[in-house]
Coordinates of C-alpha atoms in Angstrom, one line a residue:
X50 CA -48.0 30.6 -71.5
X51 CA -49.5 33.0 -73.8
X52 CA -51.7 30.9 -76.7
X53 CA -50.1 31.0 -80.2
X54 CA -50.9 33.6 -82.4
X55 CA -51.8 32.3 -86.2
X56 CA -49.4 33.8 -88.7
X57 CA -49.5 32.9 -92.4
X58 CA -46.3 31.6 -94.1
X59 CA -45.2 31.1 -97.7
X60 CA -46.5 27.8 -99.3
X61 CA -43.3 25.0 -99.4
X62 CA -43.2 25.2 -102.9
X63 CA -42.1 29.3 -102.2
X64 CA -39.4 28.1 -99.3
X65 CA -36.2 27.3 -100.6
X66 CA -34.8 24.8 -97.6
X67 CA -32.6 22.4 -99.9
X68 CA -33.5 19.4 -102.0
X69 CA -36.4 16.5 -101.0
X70 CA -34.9 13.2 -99.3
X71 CA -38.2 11.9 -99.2
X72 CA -41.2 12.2 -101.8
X73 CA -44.1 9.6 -102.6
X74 CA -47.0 10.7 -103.8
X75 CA -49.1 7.6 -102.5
X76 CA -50.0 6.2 -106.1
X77 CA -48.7 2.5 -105.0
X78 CA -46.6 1.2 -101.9
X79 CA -43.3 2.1 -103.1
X80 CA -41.9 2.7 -100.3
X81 CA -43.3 -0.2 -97.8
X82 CA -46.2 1.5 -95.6
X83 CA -48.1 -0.7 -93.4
X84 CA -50.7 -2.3 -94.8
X85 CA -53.1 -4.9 -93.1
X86 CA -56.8 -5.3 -91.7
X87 CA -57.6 -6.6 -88.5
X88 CA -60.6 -6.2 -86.4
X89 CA -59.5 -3.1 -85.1
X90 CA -57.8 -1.3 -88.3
X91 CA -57.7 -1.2 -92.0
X92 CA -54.5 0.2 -94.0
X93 CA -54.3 0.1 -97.5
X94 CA -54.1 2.3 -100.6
X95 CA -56.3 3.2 -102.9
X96 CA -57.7 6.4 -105.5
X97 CA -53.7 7.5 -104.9
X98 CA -54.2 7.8 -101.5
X99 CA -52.8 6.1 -97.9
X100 CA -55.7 5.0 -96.3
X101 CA -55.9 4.5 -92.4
X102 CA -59.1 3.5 -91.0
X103 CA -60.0 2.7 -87.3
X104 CA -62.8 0.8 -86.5
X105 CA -62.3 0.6 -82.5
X106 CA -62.8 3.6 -80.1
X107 CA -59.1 4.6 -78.5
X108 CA -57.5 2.5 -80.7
X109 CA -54.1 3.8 -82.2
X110 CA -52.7 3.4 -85.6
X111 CA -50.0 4.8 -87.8
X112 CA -47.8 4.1 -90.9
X113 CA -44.5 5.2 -92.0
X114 CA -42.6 4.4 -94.7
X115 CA -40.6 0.8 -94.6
X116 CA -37.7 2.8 -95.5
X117 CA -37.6 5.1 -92.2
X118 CA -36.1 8.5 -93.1
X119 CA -34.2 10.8 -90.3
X120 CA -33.6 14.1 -91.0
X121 CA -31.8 16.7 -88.9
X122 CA -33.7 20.0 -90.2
X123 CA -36.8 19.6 -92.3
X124 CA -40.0 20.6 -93.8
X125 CA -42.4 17.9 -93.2
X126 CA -45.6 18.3 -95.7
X127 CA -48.8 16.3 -96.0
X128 CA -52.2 16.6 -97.0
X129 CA -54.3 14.8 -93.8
X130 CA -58.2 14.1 -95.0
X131 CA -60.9 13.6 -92.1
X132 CA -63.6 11.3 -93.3
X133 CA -65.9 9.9 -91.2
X134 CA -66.1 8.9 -87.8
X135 CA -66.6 11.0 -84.4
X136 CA -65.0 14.7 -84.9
X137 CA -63.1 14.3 -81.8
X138 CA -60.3 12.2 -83.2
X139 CA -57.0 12.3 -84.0
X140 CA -54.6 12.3 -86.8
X141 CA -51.4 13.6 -88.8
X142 CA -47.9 13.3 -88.7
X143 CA -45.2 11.2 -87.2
X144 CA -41.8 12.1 -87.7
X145 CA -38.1 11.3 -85.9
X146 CA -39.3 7.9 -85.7
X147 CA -36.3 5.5 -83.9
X148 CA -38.8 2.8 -83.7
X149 CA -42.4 2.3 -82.7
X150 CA -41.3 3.6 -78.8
X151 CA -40.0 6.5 -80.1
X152 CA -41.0 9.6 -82.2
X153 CA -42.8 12.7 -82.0
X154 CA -46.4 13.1 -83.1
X155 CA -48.0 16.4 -84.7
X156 CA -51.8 15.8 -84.8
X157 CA -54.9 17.3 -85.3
X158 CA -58.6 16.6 -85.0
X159 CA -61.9 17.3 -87.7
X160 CA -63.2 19.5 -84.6
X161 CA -60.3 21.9 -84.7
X162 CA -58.0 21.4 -82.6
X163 CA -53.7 19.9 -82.7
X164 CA -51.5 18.8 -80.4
X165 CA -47.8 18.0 -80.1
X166 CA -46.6 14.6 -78.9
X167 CA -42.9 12.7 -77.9
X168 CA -43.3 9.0 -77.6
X169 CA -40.1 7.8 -75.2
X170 CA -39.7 4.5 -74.3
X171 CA -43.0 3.6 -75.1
X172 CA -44.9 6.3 -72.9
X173 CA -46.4 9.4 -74.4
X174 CA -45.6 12.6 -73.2
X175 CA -48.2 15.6 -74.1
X176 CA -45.5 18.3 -74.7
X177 CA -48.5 20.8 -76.2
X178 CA -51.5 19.4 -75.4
X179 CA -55.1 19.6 -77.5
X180 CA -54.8 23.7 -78.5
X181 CA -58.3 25.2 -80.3
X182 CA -57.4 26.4 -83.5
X183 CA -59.5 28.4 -86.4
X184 CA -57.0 27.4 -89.0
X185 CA -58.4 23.8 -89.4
X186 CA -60.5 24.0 -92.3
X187 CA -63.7 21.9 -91.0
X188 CA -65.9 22.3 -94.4
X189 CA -63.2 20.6 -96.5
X190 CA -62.5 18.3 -94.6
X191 CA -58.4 18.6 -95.8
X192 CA -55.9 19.7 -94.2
X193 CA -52.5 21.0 -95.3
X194 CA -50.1 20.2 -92.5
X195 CA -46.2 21.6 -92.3
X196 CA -43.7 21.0 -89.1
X197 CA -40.8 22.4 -90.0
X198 CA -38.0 20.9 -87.3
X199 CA -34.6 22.8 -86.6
X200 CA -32.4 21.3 -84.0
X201 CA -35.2 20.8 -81.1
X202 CA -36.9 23.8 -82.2
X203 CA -40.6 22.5 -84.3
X204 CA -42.6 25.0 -85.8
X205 CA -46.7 23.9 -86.6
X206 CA -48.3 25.2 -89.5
X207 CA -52.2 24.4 -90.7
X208 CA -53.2 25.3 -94.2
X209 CA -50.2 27.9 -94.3
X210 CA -51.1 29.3 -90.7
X211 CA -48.9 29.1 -88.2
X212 CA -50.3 27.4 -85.0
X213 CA -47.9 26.6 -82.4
X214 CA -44.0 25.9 -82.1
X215 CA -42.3 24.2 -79.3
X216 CA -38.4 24.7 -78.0

């Protein structure tokens, strides 16, 4: 297939799509993310942000809210911050979540690229695998990520650029 075009988009804040079911603005643990330390990992918060760190090379780690929330359609919204470590990582957003065998995963690494991910039954399955984009903002270091889901229909969006959709 043809790569994806980038297309800018209105901000959230100028979409009308209905009202929030889900809002935390990460000040305190309101809503029961994971937090722990091991070896391997570090979640906590702090400076009114979620931190995750990972401290072992092709280690995996993720938190979602204690109260799960499903949606049908959505806007998923986030800001996801790249601080240190090797460039060729990977981070973002988990949404759909059933339990920790099955979700899908919208990430996206500090060296500019995302991906698109379904976790079934435990196995991953690449649905749009690691895609070069110049939408990641790689001075900042934060990026403003959207997935807007209709049906089975996902729609990617970087710092208000449209990357990649899948159907």
């Amino acid at each position: 297939p043809a790569p994806p075009t980038a297309t800018r988009i209105p901000t959230p804040e100028q979409l009308i799509y209905g009202d929030s079911i889900f809002k935390d603005g990460l000040s305190a643990n309101y809503a029961g993310w994971g937090e722990g330390s091991t070896a391997d990992y570090n979640q906590y918060f702090g400076g009114g942000q979620y931190h995750i760190v990972v401290n072992s090379r092709q280690w995996v780690v993720y938190g979602a809210p204690g109260n799960k929330v499903n949606a049908g359609d959505f806007l998923y919204t986030a800001d996801a911050t790249f601080v240190s470590g090797p460039r060729d990582n990977g981070y973002g957003l988990i949404f759909r979540q059933v339990d920790n065998q099955n979700f899908y995963f919208f990430g996206i690494s500090a060296d500019g690229h995302w991906r698109f991910d379904r976790a079934q039954a435990g196995a991953l399955v690449t649905l749009v695998d690691w895609t070069p984009t110049s939408a990641i903002d790689k001075n900042s270091m934060t990026d403003y990520l959207l997935v807007r889901a209709v049906g089975s229909s996902f729609s990617f969006f970087i710092n208000g650029v449209k990357v990649g959709a899948y159907v």
